[in-house]
Amino acid sequence: MSLKCAIELGIADIIHSHGRAITLSELVSALDIQPTKTTGLFRLMRLLVHSGCFNKTKVNGQEEAYGLTAASTLLIKDKPYCFSPTVSVFLDPCFIAAFQSLSSWFKGTELTLWETVHGIKFWEFMNQNPGINQRFNEAMASDTEILTSFVVKAECKQIFEGLGSLVDVGGGNGSLSRIISEAFPGIKCTVLDLPHVVANLPEADNLKYIAGDEDGLKILKKRREAIASNGKRGKRELKVNGQSYSPTLVSVTTK
Ligand SMILES: C[S@@+](CC[C@H](N)C(=O)[O-])C[C@H]1O[C@@H](n2cnc3c(N)ncnc32)[C@H](O)[C@@H]1O
């Protein structure tokens, strides 16, 4: 909850814009909060320093000031790698509420804790709640972008060399495939996800989206068949919603 509070207040952004470690009084003023909350802010920062989110140094010889650590650098909003969407969505009340009902889940018959608490399956809940759905997809994307950029740009690059196409099953808003499609313009990338996830996403010449559900299972089955009968790079033509995907089919899942 302290981390959620720090993200909502934008403390990492404030320290980043400040350009150097910030004192408690400077932070109170930058946050534009009541001076009566200074002690509360001091306690919040003490906890976040203790957990490694910020560090504490001395400025002007004696005054204590808070600086960024490697962890809080990932909370800065205008940086390429920002983890804030992931942290804040998983600390949203609809996720946190689930943990109040663990005992009910054990005693009940529902398969998942989510169904015990919200009465419907997780993906159906996302379908019915566009706001949290968008935040969840952005959270998945922020997490994926951090990892994928390293995979695509660094030593793992050779994994993708020589591929003609790939299908990212359950690919969310396509952050993984977008990075791959930009790094390898010769690879035809297709993202398959639920209709409410892929609706209205911008496509590119080598990046397409398929709104699917049961089709996802068909893709996986056909991919297995293609790979089983043709080796690792299946040459069998694959049709989904009347569209052909060939010749190379590789399914990449990130989570
Ligand atoms: C954990 S998320 C992973 C997202 C994505 N791989 C990424 O890294 O950003 C799982 C994804 O599976 C999708 N999904 C769940 N059930 C599905 C189904 N039956 N058919 C297609 N996609 C599905 C969800 O909408 C969600 O985007």
Short mmCIF file of C-alpha atoms and ligand atoms in Angstrom, two decimals:
data_model
loop_
_atom_site.label_atom_id
_atom_site.label_comp_id
_atom_site.label_asym_id
_atom_site.label_seq_id
_atom_site.Cartn_x
_atom_site.Cartn_y
_atom_site.Cartn_z
CA MET A 1 0.00 0.00 0.00
CA SER A 2 2.94 2.34 0.65
CA LEU A 3 4.25 1.63 -2.84
CA LYS A 4 0.78 2.25 -4.30
CA CYS A 5 0.65 5.55 -2.41
CA ALA A 6 4.11 6.57 -3.69
CA ILE A 7 3.07 5.78 -7.27
CA GLU A 8 -0.21 7.69 -6.95
CA LEU A 9 1.58 10.69 -5.45
CA GLY A 10 4.22 10.50 -8.19
CA ILE A 11 7.12 10.66 -5.72
CA ALA A 12 9.64 9.04 -8.11
CA ASP A 13 8.66 11.54 -10.82
CA ILE A 14 9.08 14.45 -8.40
CA ILE A 15 12.57 13.32 -7.35
CA HIS A 16 13.47 12.72 -11.01
CA SER A 17 12.34 16.24 -12.02
CA HIS A 18 14.07 17.71 -8.98
CA GLY A 19 17.37 16.47 -10.45
CA ARG A 20 18.91 15.55 -7.10
CA ALA A 21 17.91 14.06 -3.74
CA ILE A 22 14.94 15.89 -2.24
CA THR A 23 14.52 16.92 1.40
CA LEU A 24 11.33 16.20 3.32
CA SER A 25 10.26 19.86 3.31
CA GLU A 26 10.94 20.15 -0.42
CA LEU A 27 8.88 17.00 -0.98
CA VAL A 28 5.97 18.37 1.10
CA SER A 29 6.01 21.51 -0.97
CA ALA A 30 6.33 19.68 -4.33
CA LEU A 31 3.41 17.41 -3.38
CA ASP A 32 1.39 20.44 -2.31
CA ILE A 33 0.08 18.63 0.78
CA GLN A 34 -0.87 20.04 4.18
CA PRO A 35 2.18 20.65 6.45
CA THR A 36 0.27 18.66 9.11
CA LYS A 37 0.91 15.57 6.95
CA THR A 38 4.71 15.98 7.15
CA THR A 39 5.10 13.35 9.87
CA GLY A 40 3.01 10.90 7.86
CA LEU A 41 5.14 11.54 4.79
CA PHE A 42 8.30 11.05 6.85
CA ARG A 43 6.98 7.63 7.97
CA LEU A 44 6.01 6.66 4.45
CA MET A 45 9.47 7.56 3.14
CA ARG A 46 11.19 5.77 6.03
CA LEU A 47 9.34 2.57 5.11
CA LEU A 48 10.11 2.96 1.41
CA VAL A 49 13.79 3.63 2.14
CA HIS A 50 13.88 0.55 4.35
CA SER A 51 12.42 -1.56 1.51
CA GLY A 52 14.96 -0.22 -1.01
CA CYS A 53 12.55 1.83 -3.07
CA PHE A 54 14.33 5.12 -2.26
CA ASN A 55 17.65 5.90 -0.63
CA LYS A 56 18.53 8.45 2.00
CA THR A 57 21.50 10.80 1.82
CA LYS A 58 22.59 14.02 3.51
CA VAL A 59 22.47 17.34 1.73
CA ASN A 60 23.89 20.68 2.89
CA GLY A 61 26.05 18.78 5.36
CA GLN A 62 23.26 17.52 7.62
CA GLU A 63 19.75 17.61 6.18
CA GLU A 64 18.39 14.23 5.10
CA ALA A 65 17.18 13.85 1.54
CA TYR A 66 15.59 11.08 -0.54
CA GLY A 67 16.98 9.84 -3.82
CA LEU A 68 16.06 7.29 -6.47
CA THR A 69 17.29 3.70 -6.41
CA ALA A 70 17.33 1.20 -9.30
CA ALA A 71 13.86 0.07 -8.15
CA SER A 72 12.24 3.52 -8.07
CA THR A 73 13.80 4.44 -11.43
CA LEU A 74 11.34 1.89 -12.85
CA LEU A 75 8.46 3.98 -11.47
CA ILE A 76 9.27 7.13 -13.46
CA LYS A 77 6.43 7.67 -15.90
CA ASP A 78 8.19 9.22 -18.91
CA LYS A 79 10.98 6.62 -19.04
CA PRO A 80 10.87 3.81 -21.64
CA TYR A 81 10.64 1.14 -18.96
CA CYS A 82 7.96 1.97 -16.41
CA PHE A 83 6.65 -0.64 -14.01
CA SER A 84 4.02 1.59 -12.35
CA PRO A 85 1.03 0.24 -14.36
CA THR A 86 1.86 -3.30 -13.21
CA VAL A 87 2.20 -2.38 -9.55
CA SER A 88 -0.89 -0.21 -9.45
CA VAL A 89 -3.24 -2.64 -11.20
CA PHE A 90 -2.33 -5.54 -8.91
CA LEU A 91 -2.89 -3.27 -5.91
CA ASP A 92 -6.30 -2.19 -7.19
CA PRO A 93 -9.19 -2.95 -4.78
CA CYS A 94 -10.65 -5.55 -7.16
CA PHE A 95 -7.43 -7.60 -6.84
CA ILE A 96 -6.82 -6.89 -3.17
CA ALA A 97 -10.44 -7.75 -2.28
CA ALA A 98 -9.80 -11.33 -3.36
CA PHE A 99 -7.38 -11.91 -0.50
CA GLN A 100 -10.09 -11.11 2.06
CA SER A 101 -11.93 -14.23 0.94
CA LEU A 102 -9.34 -16.99 0.89
CA SER A 103 -11.16 -19.02 3.54
CA SER A 104 -14.45 -18.76 1.61
CA TRP A 105 -12.65 -20.06 -1.49
CA PHE A 106 -11.32 -23.05 0.45
CA LYS A 107 -14.78 -23.86 1.71
CA GLY A 108 -16.60 -23.14 -1.54
CA THR A 109 -16.81 -25.00 -4.85
CA GLU A 110 -15.52 -22.28 -7.22
CA LEU A 111 -12.40 -23.15 -9.13
CA THR A 112 -10.73 -19.75 -8.64
CA LEU A 113 -10.58 -17.18 -5.86
CA TRP A 114 -11.66 -14.57 -8.42
CA GLU A 115 -14.99 -16.35 -9.00
CA THR A 116 -15.60 -16.63 -5.25
CA VAL A 117 -15.18 -12.89 -4.82
CA HIS A 118 -16.54 -11.43 -8.07
CA GLY A 119 -18.98 -14.14 -9.08
CA ILE A 120 -17.62 -14.47 -12.65
CA LYS A 121 -14.47 -15.73 -14.35
CA PHE A 122 -11.46 -13.41 -14.50
CA TRP A 123 -11.52 -12.77 -18.28
CA GLU A 124 -15.29 -12.21 -18.24
CA PHE A 125 -14.83 -9.66 -15.45
CA MET A 126 -12.25 -7.87 -17.63
CA ASN A 127 -14.69 -7.94 -20.53
CA GLN A 128 -17.40 -6.32 -18.40
CA ASN A 129 -15.14 -3.68 -16.86
CA PRO A 130 -13.38 -1.70 -19.61
CA GLY A 131 -11.46 0.56 -17.20
CA ILE A 132 -9.71 -2.22 -15.31
CA ASN A 133 -9.37 -4.22 -18.55
CA GLN A 134 -7.36 -1.40 -20.11
CA ARG A 135 -5.21 -1.01 -17.01
CA PHE A 136 -4.61 -4.78 -16.85
CA ASN A 137 -3.52 -4.87 -20.50
CA GLU A 138 -1.22 -1.88 -19.97
CA ALA A 139 0.22 -3.64 -16.92
CA MET A 140 0.93 -6.79 -18.95
CA ALA A 141 2.48 -4.65 -21.67
CA SER A 142 4.75 -2.69 -19.31
CA ASP A 143 6.05 -5.89 -17.79
CA THR A 144 6.53 -7.52 -21.20
CA GLU A 145 8.21 -4.47 -22.74
CA ILE A 146 10.91 -4.47 -20.08
CA LEU A 147 11.74 -8.14 -20.65
CA THR A 148 11.21 -8.34 -24.40
CA SER A 149 13.35 -5.38 -25.27
CA PHE A 150 16.30 -7.16 -23.75
CA VAL A 151 15.42 -10.47 -25.40
CA VAL A 152 15.07 -8.91 -28.85
CA LYS A 153 17.98 -6.48 -28.64
CA ALA A 154 20.54 -8.50 -26.76
CA GLU A 155 22.04 -11.96 -27.07
CA CYS A 156 18.72 -13.75 -27.62
CA LYS A 157 18.22 -11.99 -30.96
CA GLN A 158 19.20 -15.10 -32.91
CA ILE A 159 16.04 -16.90 -31.69
CA PHE A 160 14.02 -14.83 -34.15
CA GLU A 161 16.43 -14.74 -37.07
CA GLY A 162 15.19 -16.74 -40.07
CA LEU A 163 11.55 -16.86 -38.95
CA GLY A 164 8.86 -16.01 -41.49
CA SER A 165 5.92 -15.56 -39.16
CA LEU A 166 4.79 -16.07 -35.61
CA VAL A 167 1.52 -16.12 -33.71
CA ASP A 168 1.42 -14.76 -30.18
CA VAL A 169 -1.46 -16.64 -28.56
CA GLY A 170 -2.93 -14.65 -25.66
CA GLY A 171 -0.68 -11.81 -26.75
CA GLY A 172 -2.62 -9.07 -24.95
CA ASN A 173 -2.35 -5.69 -26.62
CA GLY A 174 0.56 -7.00 -28.69
CA SER A 175 3.46 -5.32 -26.95
CA LEU A 176 5.69 -8.36 -27.45
CA SER A 177 4.79 -8.76 -31.12
CA ARG A 178 5.12 -5.01 -31.78
CA ILE A 179 8.69 -5.04 -30.46
CA ILE A 180 9.52 -8.16 -32.52
CA SER A 181 7.82 -6.78 -35.66
CA GLU A 182 9.82 -3.56 -35.41
CA ALA A 183 13.11 -5.35 -34.74
CA PHE A 184 12.48 -7.93 -37.51
CA PRO A 185 10.44 -6.36 -40.35
CA GLY A 186 10.62 -9.68 -42.24
CA ILE A 187 8.59 -11.55 -39.61
CA LYS A 188 4.83 -11.51 -40.04
CA CYS A 189 3.47 -11.24 -36.49
CA THR A 190 -0.08 -12.12 -35.53
CA VAL A 191 -1.54 -11.52 -32.09
CA LEU A 192 -4.49 -13.60 -31.01
CA ASP A 193 -6.45 -12.46 -27.99
CA LEU A 194 -10.00 -11.96 -26.77
CA PRO A 195 -12.16 -9.50 -28.75
CA HIS A 196 -12.30 -6.84 -25.99
CA VAL A 197 -8.48 -6.87 -25.74
CA VAL A 198 -7.56 -6.50 -29.42
CA ALA A 199 -10.40 -4.20 -30.51
CA ASN A 200 -9.18 -1.04 -32.31
CA LEU A 201 -5.46 -1.69 -31.91
CA PRO A 202 -3.33 -0.13 -34.65
CA GLU A 203 -1.91 -2.70 -37.07
CA ALA A 204 1.22 -2.50 -39.23
CA ASP A 205 2.28 -4.25 -42.44
CA ASN A 206 3.78 -7.11 -40.44
CA LEU A 207 1.61 -6.87 -37.31
CA LYS A 208 -2.00 -8.08 -37.32
CA TYR A 209 -4.55 -8.90 -34.64
CA ILE A 210 -7.12 -11.69 -34.51
CA ALA A 211 -10.05 -11.45 -32.11
CA GLY A 212 -10.52 -15.01 -31.00
CA ASP A 213 -11.66 -17.22 -28.23
CA GLU A 214 -12.28 -20.81 -29.20
CA ASP A 215 -10.15 -20.09 -32.28
CA GLY A 216 -7.22 -19.77 -29.93
CA LEU A 217 -7.54 -23.42 -29.08
CA LYS A 218 -7.83 -24.30 -32.78
CA ILE A 219 -4.60 -22.40 -33.47
CA LEU A 220 -2.77 -24.25 -30.75
CA LYS A 221 -4.03 -27.62 -31.97
CA LYS A 222 -3.12 -26.89 -35.59
CA ARG A 223 0.27 -25.52 -34.56
CA ARG A 224 1.02 -28.74 -32.71
CA GLU A 225 -0.04 -30.75 -35.75
CA ALA A 226 2.04 -28.61 -38.10
CA ILE A 227 5.10 -28.82 -35.91
CA ALA A 228 4.66 -32.55 -35.33
CA SER A 229 4.39 -33.32 -39.03
CA ASN A 230 6.91 -30.85 -40.43
CA GLY A 231 9.54 -30.35 -37.78
CA LYS A 232 10.11 -27.16 -35.86
CA ARG A 233 9.15 -24.85 -38.72
CA GLY A 234 5.76 -26.09 -39.83
CA LYS A 235 5.03 -25.49 -43.50
CA ARG A 236 1.39 -26.50 -43.35
CA GLU A 237 -1.05 -23.75 -44.15
CA LEU A 238 -3.10 -22.54 -41.22
CA LYS A 239 -6.53 -20.94 -41.61
CA VAL A 240 -8.23 -18.87 -38.94
CA ASN A 241 -11.40 -16.91 -39.66
CA GLY A 242 -10.83 -17.64 -43.36
CA GLN A 243 -7.34 -16.09 -43.35
CA SER A 244 -4.23 -18.11 -44.19
CA TYR A 245 -1.11 -18.07 -42.10
CA SER A 246 1.97 -19.68 -43.58
CA PRO A 247 4.59 -20.86 -44.05
CA THR A 248 6.32 -20.63 -40.66
CA LEU A 249 4.25 -20.82 -37.57
CA VAL A 250 5.68 -20.35 -34.16
CA SER A 251 3.61 -19.60 -31.09
CA VAL A 252 5.22 -17.39 -28.48
CA THR A 253 3.61 -16.98 -25.11
CA THR A 254 5.16 -14.68 -22.57
CA LYS A 255 3.26 -15.46 -19.42
C1 LIG B 1 -1.39 -12.98 -18.63
S1 LIG B 1 -2.08 -12.20 -20.05
C2 LIG B 1 -0.65 -12.16 -21.10
C3 LIG B 1 -0.65 -11.00 -22.04
C4 LIG B 1 0.51 -10.91 -23.03
N1 LIG B 1 1.10 -12.20 -23.35
C5 LIG B 1 1.56 -9.93 -22.59
O1 LIG B 1 2.65 -10.36 -22.26
O2 LIG B 1 1.29 -8.72 -22.53
C6 LIG B 1 -3.03 -13.53 -20.76
C7 LIG B 1 -3.78 -13.11 -22.00
O3 LIG B 1 -4.54 -14.24 -22.45
C8 LIG B 1 -5.76 -13.75 -23.01
N2 LIG B 1 -6.76 -14.83 -23.06
C9 LIG B 1 -7.38 -15.44 -22.03
N3 LIG B 1 -8.24 -16.39 -22.48
C10 LIG B 1 -8.15 -16.38 -23.84
C11 LIG B 1 -8.78 -17.14 -24.89
N4 LIG B 1 -9.69 -18.08 -24.63
N5 LIG B 1 -8.44 -16.86 -26.17
C12 LIG B 1 -7.53 -15.90 -26.45
N6 LIG B 1 -6.89 -15.15 -25.51
C13 LIG B 1 -7.19 -15.40 -24.21
C14 LIG B 1 -6.13 -12.61 -22.08
O4 LIG B 1 -7.06 -11.69 -22.64
C15 LIG B 1 -4.76 -11.97 -21.78
O5 LIG B 1 -4.48 -10.90 -22.64
#
